[in-house]
């Protein structure tokens, strides 16, 4: 069983966003798998963390472009969430690059943030985007 299994509850019914969310969940599971090894490889951990940060930022840009184009009224509050996560993720990456280890607290942070963001924050915009024809 994976650390953070993908379930139908995480699906929003918007294919491009669901695909990106699934990638983020899979990357979190890859990070968990590497951390769980007896001797995790720092280079692999670094690649996964960098990929998570880069992919998350690209995902946020896609969401925010959709919000702006369609006039989503909650965009400012949603962007605050994105910016806070981006800052936290960058801080984790910088700490790792300065020699700190990556362990269960990082995984817990990623899992809790993703679940909260997908199930609560993103779920709130799904009806708006679907009504605008995004599928």
Coordinates of N, CA and C in Angstrom, one line a residue:
X1 N 0.8 -1.2 0.0 CA 0.0 0.0 0.0 C 0.9 1.2 0.0
X2 N 0.5 2.2 -0.8 CA 1.3 3.4 -0.9 C 1.1 4.3 0.3
X3 N 2.0 5.3 0.5 CA 1.9 6.2 1.6 C 0.7 7.1 1.5
X4 N 0.4 7.5 0.3 CA -0.8 8.4 0.0 C -1.5 7.9 -1.3
X5 N -2.4 6.9 -1.1 CA -3.0 6.3 -2.3 C -3.9 7.3 -3.0
X6 N -4.0 7.2 -4.3 CA -4.9 8.0 -5.1 C -6.3 7.4 -4.9
X7 N -7.3 8.2 -4.6 CA -8.6 7.6 -4.5 C -9.6 8.5 -5.4
X8 N -10.7 8.0 -5.6 CA -11.7 8.7 -6.4 C -12.1 10.0 -5.7
X9 N -12.0 10.0 -4.3 CA -12.3 11.3 -3.6 C -11.4 12.4 -4.0
X10 N -10.2 12.1 -4.5 CA -9.3 13.2 -4.9 C -9.6 13.7 -6.3
X11 N -10.3 13.0 -7.0 CA -10.6 13.4 -8.4 C -11.6 14.5 -8.4
X12 N -11.4 15.5 -9.2 CA -12.3 16.7 -9.3 C -13.1 16.6 -10.6
X13 N -12.8 15.7 -11.5 CA -13.6 15.6 -12.7 C -13.1 16.6 -13.8
X14 N -12.0 17.2 -13.6 CA -11.3 18.1 -14.6 C -10.0 17.4 -14.9
X15 N -10.0 16.8 -16.1 CA -8.9 15.8 -16.4 C -7.5 16.4 -16.3
X16 N -7.3 17.6 -16.8 CA -5.9 18.2 -16.7 C -5.5 18.4 -15.3
X17 N -6.4 18.9 -14.5 CA -6.1 19.1 -13.1 C -5.9 17.8 -12.3
X18 N -6.8 16.8 -12.6 CA -6.7 15.5 -11.9 C -5.4 14.8 -12.3
X19 N -5.0 15.0 -13.5 CA -3.7 14.4 -14.0 C -2.5 15.0 -13.2
X20 N -2.6 16.3 -13.0 CA -1.5 17.0 -12.3 C -1.5 16.6 -10.8
X21 N -2.7 16.6 -10.2 CA -2.8 16.1 -8.8 C -2.3 14.7 -8.6
X22 N -2.6 13.8 -9.6 CA -2.2 12.5 -9.5 C -0.6 12.4 -9.5
X23 N 0.0 13.2 -10.4 CA 1.4 13.3 -10.5 C 2.0 13.7 -9.1
X24 N 1.4 14.7 -8.5 CA 1.9 15.2 -7.2 C 1.8 14.1 -6.1
X25 N 0.7 13.4 -6.1 CA 0.5 12.3 -5.2 C 1.5 11.2 -5.5
X26 N 1.7 10.9 -6.7 CA 2.7 9.9 -7.1 C 4.1 10.3 -6.6
X27 N 4.5 11.6 -6.8 CA 5.8 12.1 -6.4 C 6.0 12.0 -4.9
X28 N 4.9 12.3 -4.2 CA 5.0 12.2 -2.7 C 5.2 10.7 -2.3
X29 N 4.6 9.8 -3.0 CA 4.8 8.4 -2.8 C 6.2 8.0 -3.1
X30 N 6.8 8.5 -4.2 CA 8.2 8.2 -4.6 C 9.1 8.7 -3.5
X31 N 8.8 9.9 -3.0 CA 9.6 10.4 -1.9 C 9.6 9.6 -0.7
X32 N 8.4 9.1 -0.3 CA 8.2 8.2 0.8 C 9.0 6.9 0.6
X33 N 8.9 6.4 -0.6 CA 9.6 5.1 -0.9 C 11.1 5.3 -0.7
X34 N 11.6 6.4 -1.2 CA 13.1 6.6 -1.0 C 13.5 6.8 0.4
X35 N 12.7 7.6 1.1 CA 13.0 7.9 2.5 C 12.9 6.6 3.4
X36 N 12.1 5.7 3.0 CA 11.9 4.5 3.7 C 13.0 3.5 3.5
X37 N 13.8 3.7 2.6 CA 15.0 2.8 2.3 C 15.9 2.9 3.5
X38 N 16.7 1.8 3.7 CA 17.7 1.7 4.7 C 18.7 2.8 4.5
X39 N 19.1 3.0 3.2 CA 20.1 4.0 2.9 C 19.6 4.9 1.7
X40 N 18.7 5.8 2.0 CA 18.2 6.7 0.9 C 19.3 7.4 0.2
X41 N 19.2 7.6 -1.1 CA 20.2 8.3 -1.9 C 19.8 9.8 -1.9
X42 N 20.8 10.6 -1.5 CA 20.5 12.1 -1.4 C 20.2 12.6 -2.8
X43 N 20.9 12.0 -3.8 CA 20.7 12.5 -5.2 C 19.2 12.2 -5.7
X44 N 18.7 11.1 -5.3 CA 17.4 10.7 -5.7 C 16.4 11.6 -4.9
X45 N 16.6 11.8 -3.6 CA 15.8 12.7 -2.8 C 15.8 14.1 -3.4
X46 N 16.9 14.6 -3.8 CA 17.0 15.9 -4.3 C 16.2 16.0 -5.6
X47 N 16.3 15.0 -6.5 CA 15.6 15.0 -7.8 C 14.1 15.0 -7.5
X48 N 13.6 14.2 -6.6 CA 12.2 14.2 -6.3 C 11.7 15.5 -5.7
X49 N 12.5 16.1 -4.8 CA 12.1 17.3 -4.2 C 12.1 18.5 -5.2
X50 N 13.1 18.5 -6.0 CA 13.1 19.6 -7.1 C 12.0 19.4 -8.0
X51 N 11.7 18.1 -8.4 CA 10.6 17.9 -9.3 C 9.2 18.3 -8.7
X52 N 9.1 18.0 -7.4 CA 7.9 18.4 -6.7 C 7.7 19.9 -6.7
X53 N 8.8 20.6 -6.4 CA 8.7 22.1 -6.4 C 8.4 22.6 -7.8
X54 N 9.1 22.2 -8.8 CA 8.9 22.7 -10.1 C 7.5 22.3 -10.6
X55 N 7.1 21.1 -10.4 CA 5.8 20.7 -10.9 C 4.6 21.4 -10.2
X56 N 4.8 21.6 -8.9 CA 3.8 22.3 -8.2 C 3.6 23.7 -8.7
X57 N 4.7 24.4 -8.9 CA 4.7 25.8 -9.4 C 4.0 25.8 -10.8
X58 N 4.3 24.9 -11.6 CA 3.7 24.8 -12.9 C 2.2 24.6 -12.8
X59 N 1.8 23.7 -11.9 CA 0.4 23.4 -11.6 C -0.3 24.6 -11.2
X60 N 0.3 25.3 -10.2 CA -0.3 26.6 -9.7 C -0.5 27.6 -10.8
X61 N 0.5 27.7 -11.7 CA 0.3 28.7 -12.8 C -0.9 28.3 -13.7
X62 N -1.0 27.0 -14.0 CA -2.2 26.6 -14.8 C -3.5 26.9 -14.1
X63 N -3.6 26.6 -12.8 CA -4.8 27.0 -12.1 C -5.1 28.5 -12.2
X64 N -4.1 29.2 -11.8 CA -4.2 30.7 -11.8 C -4.6 31.3 -13.1
X65 N -4.0 30.8 -14.2 CA -4.3 31.3 -15.5 C -5.8 31.0 -15.8
X66 N -6.3 29.8 -15.5 CA -7.7 29.5 -15.6 C -8.6 30.4 -14.8
X67 N -8.2 30.6 -13.6 CA -9.0 31.5 -12.7 C -9.1 32.9 -13.3
X68 N -7.9 33.4 -13.8 CA -7.9 34.8 -14.3 C -8.7 34.9 -15.6
X69 N -8.5 33.9 -16.5 CA -9.3 33.9 -17.8 C -10.8 33.8 -17.6
X70 N -11.2 33.0 -16.6 CA -12.6 32.8 -16.4 C -13.2 33.7 -15.3
X71 N -12.4 34.5 -14.7 CA -12.9 35.4 -13.7 C -13.4 34.7 -12.4
X72 N -12.6 33.7 -11.9 CA -13.0 33.0 -10.7 C -12.9 34.0 -9.5
X73 N -14.0 34.3 -8.8 CA -14.0 35.3 -7.8 C -13.1 35.0 -6.5
X74 N -12.8 33.8 -6.3 CA -12.0 33.4 -5.1 C -10.5 33.3 -5.4
X75 N -10.1 33.8 -6.6 CA -8.7 33.7 -7.0 C -7.7 34.3 -6.0
X76 N -8.0 35.5 -5.5 CA -7.0 36.1 -4.6 C -6.7 35.2 -3.4
X77 N -7.8 34.6 -2.7 CA -7.6 33.8 -1.6 C -6.9 32.5 -2.0
X78 N -7.2 31.9 -3.1 CA -6.6 30.7 -3.6 C -5.1 30.9 -3.9
X79 N -4.8 32.1 -4.5 CA -3.4 32.4 -4.8 C -2.6 32.5 -3.5
X80 N -3.2 33.0 -2.4 CA -2.5 33.1 -1.1 C -2.1 31.7 -0.7
X81 N -3.0 30.8 -0.8 CA -2.6 29.4 -0.5 C -1.5 28.8 -1.3
X82 N -1.5 29.1 -2.6 CA -0.5 28.7 -3.5 C 0.9 29.3 -3.1
X83 N 0.9 30.6 -2.8 CA 2.1 31.3 -2.5 C 2.7 30.8 -1.2
X84 N 1.8 30.5 -0.2 CA 2.3 30.0 1.1 C 2.9 28.6 0.9
X85 N 2.3 27.8 0.1 CA 2.9 26.4 -0.1 C 4.2 26.5 -0.9
X86 N 4.2 27.4 -1.9 CA 5.5 27.5 -2.7 C 6.6 28.0 -1.8
X87 N 6.3 28.9 -0.9 CA 7.4 29.4 0.0 C 7.9 28.3 0.9
X88 N 6.9 27.5 1.4 CA 7.3 26.4 2.3 C 8.1 25.3 1.6
X89 N 7.6 25.0 0.4 CA 8.3 24.0 -0.4 C 9.7 24.4 -0.8
X90 N 9.9 25.7 -1.2 CA 11.2 26.2 -1.5 C 12.1 26.2 -0.2
X91 N 11.6 26.5 0.9 CA 12.3 26.4 2.1 C 12.8 25.0 2.4
X92 N 11.9 24.0 2.2 CA 12.3 22.6 2.4 C 13.4 22.2 1.5
X93 N 13.3 22.7 0.2 CA 14.3 22.3 -0.8 C 15.7 23.0 -0.4
X94 N 15.6 24.3 0.0 CA 16.9 25.0 0.4 C 17.5 24.3 1.6
X95 N 16.7 23.9 2.6 CA 17.2 23.2 3.8 C 17.9 21.9 3.3
X96 N 17.2 21.2 2.5 CA 17.8 19.9 2.0 C 19.1 20.2 1.3
X97 N 19.1 21.2 0.4 CA 20.4 21.5 -0.4 C 21.5 22.0 0.5
X98 N 21.1 22.5 1.7 CA 22.2 22.9 2.7 C 22.6 21.8 3.6
X99 N 22.1 20.6 3.3 CA 22.6 19.4 4.0 C 21.7 18.8 5.0
X100 N 20.5 19.4 5.3 CA 19.6 18.8 6.2 C 18.9 17.6 5.6
X101 N 18.5 16.7 6.4 CA 17.9 15.4 5.9 C 16.4 15.7 5.7
X102 N 15.8 14.8 4.9 CA 14.4 14.7 4.6 C 13.8 13.5 5.3
X103 N 12.8 13.7 6.1 CA 12.2 12.6 6.9 C 10.7 12.7 6.9
X104 N 10.2 11.9 7.9 CA 8.7 11.8 8.0 C 8.0 13.2 8.2
X105 N 8.6 14.2 8.9 CA 7.9 15.4 9.0 C 7.6 16.1 7.6
X106 N 8.6 16.0 6.7 CA 8.4 16.5 5.3 C 7.3 15.8 4.6
X107 N 7.3 14.5 4.7 CA 6.2 13.7 4.1 C 4.8 14.0 4.7
X108 N 4.8 14.1 6.0 CA 3.5 14.5 6.7 C 3.0 15.8 6.2
X109 N 3.9 16.8 6.1 CA 3.6 18.1 5.6 C 3.0 18.1 4.2
X110 N 3.7 17.4 3.3 CA 3.2 17.2 1.9 C 1.9 16.6 1.8
X111 N 1.7 15.5 2.5 CA 0.5 14.7 2.5 C -0.7 15.6 3.0
X112 N -0.5 16.2 4.2 CA -1.6 17.0 4.8 C -1.9 18.2 3.9
X113 N -0.9 18.8 3.4 CA -1.2 20.0 2.6 C -1.9 19.6 1.3
X114 N -1.4 18.5 0.6 CA -2.1 18.1 -0.6 C -3.5 17.7 -0.4
X115 N -3.7 16.9 0.7 CA -5.1 16.4 1.0 C -6.0 17.6 1.3
X116 N -5.6 18.5 2.1 CA -6.4 19.7 2.4 C -6.6 20.5 1.2
X117 N -5.6 20.8 0.4 CA -5.7 21.7 -0.7 C -6.6 21.0 -1.8
X118 N -6.5 19.8 -2.1 CA -7.3 19.1 -3.1 C -8.7 19.0 -2.6
X119 N -8.9 18.4 -1.4 CA -10.2 18.1 -1.0 C -11.0 19.3 -0.5
X120 N -10.4 20.3 -0.1 CA -11.1 21.5 0.4 C -11.0 22.7 -0.5
X121 N -9.8 23.2 -0.7 CA -9.6 24.4 -1.5 C -9.9 24.2 -3.0
X122 N -9.3 23.2 -3.6 CA -9.5 23.0 -5.0 C -10.9 22.6 -5.3
X123 N -11.5 21.7 -4.4 CA -12.8 21.2 -4.6 C -13.8 22.4 -4.7
X124 N -13.5 23.5 -4.0 CA -14.4 24.7 -4.1 C -14.5 25.3 -5.5
X125 N -13.4 25.2 -6.3 CA -13.5 25.9 -7.6 C -14.0 24.9 -8.7
X126 N -14.1 23.7 -8.4 CA -14.5 22.7 -9.4 C -15.8 23.0 -10.1
X127 N -16.9 23.3 -9.3 CA -18.2 23.7 -9.9 C -18.1 24.9 -10.8
X128 N -17.3 25.9 -10.4 CA -17.2 27.1 -11.2 C -16.5 26.8 -12.6
X129 N -15.4 26.0 -12.5 CA -14.7 25.7 -13.8 C -15.6 24.8 -14.7
X130 N -16.2 23.9 -14.1 CA -17.1 23.0 -14.9 C -18.2 23.8 -15.5
X131 N -18.8 24.7 -14.8 CA -19.9 25.5 -15.3 C -19.4 26.4 -16.5
X132 N -18.1 26.7 -16.5 CA -17.5 27.5 -17.5 C -17.0 26.6 -18.7
X133 N -17.3 25.3 -18.6 CA -16.9 24.4 -19.7 C -15.6 23.7 -19.6
X134 N -14.9 23.9 -18.5 CA -13.6 23.2 -18.3 C -13.9 21.7 -17.9
X135 N -13.3 20.8 -18.6 CA -13.5 19.4 -18.3 C -12.2 18.6 -18.3

